[in-house]
PDB file of C-alpha atoms in Angstrom:
ATOM      1  CA  MET S  65     -22.359  20.556  26.446  1.00  0.00           C
ATOM      2  CA  PHE S  66     -22.593  16.964  25.218  1.00  0.00           C
ATOM      3  CA  PRO S  67     -25.521  14.693  26.142  1.00  0.00           C
ATOM      4  CA  LEU S  68     -24.578  12.110  28.759  1.00  0.00           C
ATOM      5  CA  THR S  69     -25.995   8.738  29.742  1.00  0.00           C
ATOM      6  CA  SER S  70     -27.052   7.947  33.295  1.00  0.00           C
ATOM      7  CA  ASN S  71     -23.535   6.521  33.780  1.00  0.00           C
ATOM      8  CA  GLY S  72     -21.957   9.849  32.873  1.00  0.00           C
ATOM      9  CA  LYS S  73     -20.681   8.677  29.486  1.00  0.00           C
ATOM     10  CA  LEU S  74     -21.261  10.375  26.160  1.00  0.00           C
ATOM     11  CA  ASP S  75     -24.705   9.448  24.799  1.00  0.00           C
ATOM     12  CA  ARG S  76     -23.858   8.921  21.135  1.00  0.00           C
ATOM     13  CA  TRP S  77     -27.479   8.229  20.222  1.00  0.00           C
ATOM     14  CA  ALA S  78     -28.580  11.634  21.553  1.00  0.00           C
ATOM     15  CA  LEU S  79     -26.075  13.527  19.393  1.00  0.00           C
ATOM     16  CA  PRO S  80     -27.477  15.365  16.373  1.00  0.00           C
ATOM     17  CA  ALA S  81     -26.962  13.735  12.971  1.00  0.00           C
ATOM     18  CA  PRO S  82     -23.779  14.987  11.296  1.00  0.00           C
ATOM     19  CA  ASP S  83     -24.122  17.587   8.608  1.00  0.00           C
ATOM     20  CA  GLY S  84     -23.245  16.053   5.241  1.00  0.00           C
ATOM     21  CA  ASN S  85     -21.479  19.254   4.211  1.00  0.00           C
ATOM     22  CA  VAL S  86     -18.997  19.262   7.079  1.00  0.00           C
ATOM     23  CA  PHE S  87     -16.225  18.037   4.805  1.00  0.00           C
ATOM     24  CA  ALA S  88     -17.412  19.903   1.735  1.00  0.00           C
ATOM     25  CA  ARG S  89     -14.601  21.460  -0.199  1.00  0.00           C
ATOM     26  CA  GLU S  90     -14.505  25.188  -0.665  1.00  0.00           C
ATOM     27  CA  THR S  91     -13.810  24.692  -4.347  1.00  0.00           C
ATOM     28  CA  TYR S  92     -13.627  21.545  -6.396  1.00  0.00           C
ATOM     29  CA  GLU S  93     -10.600  21.144  -8.600  1.00  0.00           C
ATOM     30  CA  ALA S  94     -10.637  18.195 -10.974  1.00  0.00           C
ATOM     31  CA  PRO S  95      -7.729  15.755 -10.894  1.00  0.00           C
ATOM     32  CA  GLN S  96      -5.035  16.478 -13.459  1.00  0.00           C
ATOM     33  CA  GLY S  97      -3.174  13.818 -15.377  1.00  0.00           C
ATOM     34  CA  GLU S  98      -3.433  10.070 -15.546  1.00  0.00           C
ATOM     35  CA  ALA S  99      -2.145   9.287 -12.038  1.00  0.00           C
ATOM     36  CA  GLU S 100      -4.396  11.818 -10.263  1.00  0.00           C
ATOM     37  CA  THR S 101      -7.427  10.686 -12.255  1.00  0.00           C
ATOM     38  CA  ALA S 102      -6.810   7.015 -11.464  1.00  0.00           C
ATOM     39  CA  LEU S 103      -6.262   7.801  -7.793  1.00  0.00           C
ATOM     40  CA  ALA S 104      -9.404   9.967  -7.605  1.00  0.00           C
ATOM     41  CA  GLN S 105     -11.500   7.239  -9.219  1.00  0.00           C
ATOM     42  CA  ILE S 106     -10.248   4.642  -6.740  1.00  0.00           C
ATOM     43  CA  TRP S 107     -10.876   6.971  -3.780  1.00  0.00           C
ATOM     44  CA  ALA S 108     -14.390   7.732  -5.027  1.00  0.00           C
ATOM     45  CA  GLU S 109     -15.174   4.009  -5.291  1.00  0.00           C
ATOM     46  CA  LEU S 110     -13.691   3.076  -1.919  1.00  0.00           C
ATOM     47  CA  LEU S 111     -15.174   6.037  -0.053  1.00  0.00           C
ATOM     48  CA  HIS S 112     -18.536   5.980  -1.891  1.00  0.00           C
ATOM     49  CA  LEU S 113     -18.204   9.546  -3.156  1.00  0.00           C
ATOM     50  CA  GLU S 114     -19.416  11.095  -6.393  1.00  0.00           C
ATOM     51  CA  ARG S 115     -16.201  12.962  -7.025  1.00  0.00           C
ATOM     52  CA  VAL S 116     -12.864  13.660  -5.402  1.00  0.00           C
ATOM     53  CA  SER S 117     -10.930  16.904  -5.704  1.00  0.00           C
ATOM     54  CA  ARG S 118      -7.198  16.901  -6.267  1.00  0.00           C
ATOM     55  CA  HIS S 119      -6.828  18.770  -2.940  1.00  0.00           C
ATOM     56  CA  ASP S 120      -8.819  16.236  -0.886  1.00  0.00           C
ATOM     57  CA  ASN S 121      -7.319  14.369   2.051  1.00  0.00           C
ATOM     58  CA  PHE S 122      -7.903  10.588   2.043  1.00  0.00           C
ATOM     59  CA  PHE S 123      -8.408  10.431   5.805  1.00  0.00           C
ATOM     60  CA  ALA S 124     -10.598  13.538   6.065  1.00  0.00           C
ATOM     61  CA  LEU S 125     -12.927  11.934   3.518  1.00  0.00           C
ATOM     62  CA  GLY S 126     -13.338   8.870   5.720  1.00  0.00           C
ATOM     63  CA  GLY S 127     -10.390   6.745   4.652  1.00  0.00           C
ATOM     64  CA  HIS S 128      -8.676   4.456   7.135  1.00  0.00           C
ATOM     65  CA  SER S 129      -5.897   1.872   7.174  1.00  0.00           C
ATOM     66  CA  LEU S 130      -7.998  -1.004   5.815  1.00  0.00           C
ATOM     67  CA  LEU S 131      -9.192   1.112   2.900  1.00  0.00           C
ATOM     68  CA  ALA S 132      -5.604   2.248   2.368  1.00  0.00           C
ATOM     69  CA  VAL S 133      -4.534  -1.349   1.805  1.00  0.00           C
ATOM     70  CA  GLN S 134      -7.420  -1.867  -0.638  1.00  0.00           C
ATOM     71  CA  MET S 135      -6.430   1.315  -2.466  1.00  0.00           C
ATOM     72  CA  ILE S 136      -2.815   0.182  -2.792  1.00  0.00           C
ATOM     73  CA  GLU S 137      -3.945  -3.178  -4.186  1.00  0.00           C
ATOM     74  CA  ARG S 138      -6.233  -1.494  -6.739  1.00  0.00           C
ATOM     75  CA  LEU S 139      -3.383   0.774  -7.788  1.00  0.00           C
ATOM     76  CA  ARG S 140      -1.137  -2.255  -8.197  1.00  0.00           C
ATOM     77  CA  ARG S 141      -3.696  -3.876 -10.506  1.00  0.00           C
ATOM     78  CA  ILE S 142      -3.569  -0.900 -12.860  1.00  0.00           C
ATOM     79  CA  GLY S 143       0.209  -0.665 -12.861  1.00  0.00           C
ATOM     80  CA  TYR S 144       1.048   1.785 -10.060  1.00  0.00           C
ATOM     81  CA  SER S 145       2.839   1.201  -6.790  1.00  0.00           C
ATOM     82  CA  VAL S 146       2.920   3.262  -3.625  1.00  0.00           C
ATOM     83  CA  SER S 147       3.770   2.395  -0.044  1.00  0.00           C
ATOM     84  CA  VAL S 148       1.375   2.632   2.881  1.00  0.00           C
ATOM     85  CA  ARG S 149       3.890   4.985   4.486  1.00  0.00           C
ATOM     86  CA  ALA S 150       3.627   7.362   1.506  1.00  0.00           C
ATOM     87  CA  LEU S 151      -0.154   7.521   1.939  1.00  0.00           C
ATOM     88  CA  PHE S 152       0.111   8.321   5.641  1.00  0.00           C
ATOM     89  CA  ASP S 153       2.840  10.899   4.986  1.00  0.00           C
ATOM     90  CA  THR S 154       1.055  12.563   2.051  1.00  0.00           C
ATOM     91  CA  PRO S 155      -2.706  11.859   2.126  1.00  0.00           C
ATOM     92  CA  ILE S 156      -3.523  14.766  -0.241  1.00  0.00           C
ATOM     93  CA  LEU S 157      -4.488  13.379  -3.652  1.00  0.00           C
ATOM     94  CA  TYR S 158      -2.298  15.503  -5.921  1.00  0.00           C
ATOM     95  CA  ILE S 159       0.765  15.105  -3.681  1.00  0.00           C
ATOM     96  CA  LEU S 160       0.291  11.355  -3.357  1.00  0.00           C
ATOM     97  CA  ALA S 161      -0.158  11.078  -7.133  1.00  0.00           C
ATOM     98  CA  GLN S 162       3.316  12.563  -7.571  1.00  0.00           C
ATOM     99  CA  SER S 163       4.795   9.707  -5.541  1.00  0.00           C
ATOM    100  CA  LEU S 164       3.056   6.971  -7.539  1.00  0.00           C
ATOM    101  CA  GLN S 165       5.506   4.869  -9.447  1.00  0.00           C
ATOM    102  CA  THR S 166       4.670   2.833 -12.482  1.00  0.00           C
ATOM    103  CA  GLN S 167       5.472  -0.819 -12.182  1.00  0.00           C
ATOM    104  CA  HIS S 168       7.599  -2.483 -14.795  1.00  0.00           C
ATOM    105  CA  ALA S 169       7.459  -6.202 -15.390  1.00  0.00           C
ATOM    106  CA  ASP S 170      11.234  -6.361 -15.774  1.00  0.00           C
ATOM    107  CA  LEU S 171      11.990  -5.050 -12.269  1.00  0.00           C
ATOM    108  CA  THR S 172      12.103  -8.556 -10.829  1.00  0.00           C
ATOM    109  CA  PRO S 173      14.939 -10.642 -12.240  1.00  0.00           C
ATOM    110  CA  ALA S 174      14.279 -14.209 -13.327  1.00  0.00           C
ATOM    111  CA  ASN S 175      14.756 -16.985 -10.797  1.00  0.00           C
ATOM    112  CA  LEU S 176      18.242 -18.397 -11.358  1.00  0.00           C
ATOM    113  CA  ILE S 177      17.849 -21.415  -9.081  1.00  0.00           C
ATOM    114  CA  THR S 178      16.849 -24.301 -11.327  1.00  0.00           C
ATOM    115  CA  SER S 179      15.987 -27.876 -10.364  1.00  0.00           C
ATOM    116  CA  ASP S 180      19.440 -29.151 -11.394  1.00  0.00           C
ATOM    117  CA  ILE S 181      21.356 -26.775  -9.065  1.00  0.00           C
ATOM    118  CA  THR S 182      23.242 -28.602  -6.312  1.00  0.00           C
ATOM    119  CA  THR S 183      24.820 -25.572  -4.607  1.00  0.00           C
ATOM    120  CA  ILE S 184      23.328 -22.120  -4.154  1.00  0.00           C
ATOM    121  CA  THR S 185      25.882 -19.340  -4.585  1.00  0.00           C
ATOM    122  CA  PRO S 186      25.563 -15.558  -4.073  1.00  0.00           C
ATOM    123  CA  ASP S 187      25.417 -14.913  -7.844  1.00  0.00           C
ATOM    124  CA  LEU S 188      22.169 -16.949  -8.008  1.00  0.00           C
ATOM    125  CA  LEU S 189      20.464 -14.533  -5.584  1.00  0.00           C
ATOM    126  CA  PRO S 190      20.239 -11.089  -7.241  1.00  0.00           C
ATOM    127  CA  LEU S 191      17.598  -9.772  -4.818  1.00  0.00           C
ATOM    128  CA  ILE S 192      19.621 -10.204  -1.651  1.00  0.00           C
ATOM    129  CA  ASP S 193      23.241  -9.737  -0.618  1.00  0.00           C
ATOM    130  CA  LEU S 194      24.390 -12.844   1.271  1.00  0.00           C
ATOM    131  CA  THR S 195      27.779 -14.443   1.754  1.00  0.00           C
ATOM    132  CA  GLN S 196      28.338 -18.097   0.883  1.00  0.00           C
ATOM    133  CA  LEU S 197      28.516 -18.868   4.604  1.00  0.00           C
ATOM    134  CA  GLU S 198      25.096 -17.255   5.198  1.00  0.00           C
ATOM    135  CA  ILE S 199      23.587 -19.137   2.254  1.00  0.00           C
ATOM    136  CA  ASP S 200      24.996 -22.436   3.515  1.00  0.00           C
ATOM    137  CA  HIS S 201      23.473 -21.743   6.946  1.00  0.00           C
ATOM    138  CA  ILE S 202      20.046 -21.140   5.367  1.00  0.00           C
ATOM    139  CA  VAL S 203      20.323 -24.321   3.281  1.00  0.00           C
ATOM    140  CA  GLU S 204      21.126 -26.307   6.441  1.00  0.00           C
ATOM    141  CA  GLN S 205      17.908 -25.034   8.058  1.00  0.00           C
ATOM    142  CA  VAL S 206      15.652 -26.156   5.191  1.00  0.00           C
ATOM    143  CA  PRO S 207      14.522 -29.804   5.305  1.00  0.00           C
ATOM    144  CA  GLY S 208      15.697 -31.407   2.075  1.00  0.00           C
ATOM    145  CA  GLY S 209      18.342 -28.724   1.522  1.00  0.00           C
ATOM    146  CA  VAL S 210      18.935 -27.146  -1.890  1.00  0.00           C
ATOM    147  CA  ALA S 211      16.260 -29.285  -3.561  1.00  0.00           C
ATOM    148  CA  ASN S 212      13.566 -27.484  -1.528  1.00  0.00           C
ATOM    149  CA  ILE S 213      14.776 -23.911  -2.050  1.00  0.00           C
ATOM    150  CA  GLN S 214      13.319 -22.019  -4.986  1.00  0.00           C
ATOM    151  CA  ASP S 215      14.669 -18.575  -4.098  1.00  0.00           C
ATOM    152  CA  ILE S 216      15.689 -16.434  -1.126  1.00  0.00           C
ATOM    153  CA  TYR S 217      14.256 -12.953  -0.586  1.00  0.00           C
ATOM    154  CA  GLY S 218      15.072 -10.307   1.972  1.00  0.00           C
ATOM    155  CA  LEU S 219      11.911  -9.304   3.843  1.00  0.00           C
ATOM    156  CA  SER S 220      12.561  -5.630   4.548  1.00  0.00           C
ATOM    157  CA  PRO S 221      12.295  -4.457   0.887  1.00  0.00           C
ATOM    158  CA  LEU S 222       8.925  -6.220   0.661  1.00  0.00           C
ATOM    159  CA  GLN S 223       7.693  -4.351   3.738  1.00  0.00           C
ATOM    160  CA  ASP S 224       8.491  -0.840   2.492  1.00  0.00           C
TER     161      ASP S 224
END
């Protein structure tokens, strides 16, 4: 039976303090490899833990969506990329580490639209597949036209 307030709601202040060992692991297994070690270190910092086992679950340890975004940004800074979806699908450290991808500086092609360009054509936009008609429609919508367009990106790949 849970303690209730005079209004019949759960009295959170009357609940016993949680046992710190509730989420204790049966056995600790150290992270293996560079990706697992980096991930474990980031989790330990974000979740204020001394150590993280390779079998730990990010959310069971107290992780949440805001910390997930911070984790992804910290991974990006050290050269790894992972989607938020991957974390929610596989919150176990060693499984998530397998889905980490190393970032390469040459993945993003150079911007081909220079200041002397007067017409944007599909071959100038390697990151998106648009017809000339679609490009012309976009240019018409931008005040100042071509002179004010530096590049055109599709949004859905950035959201994955």
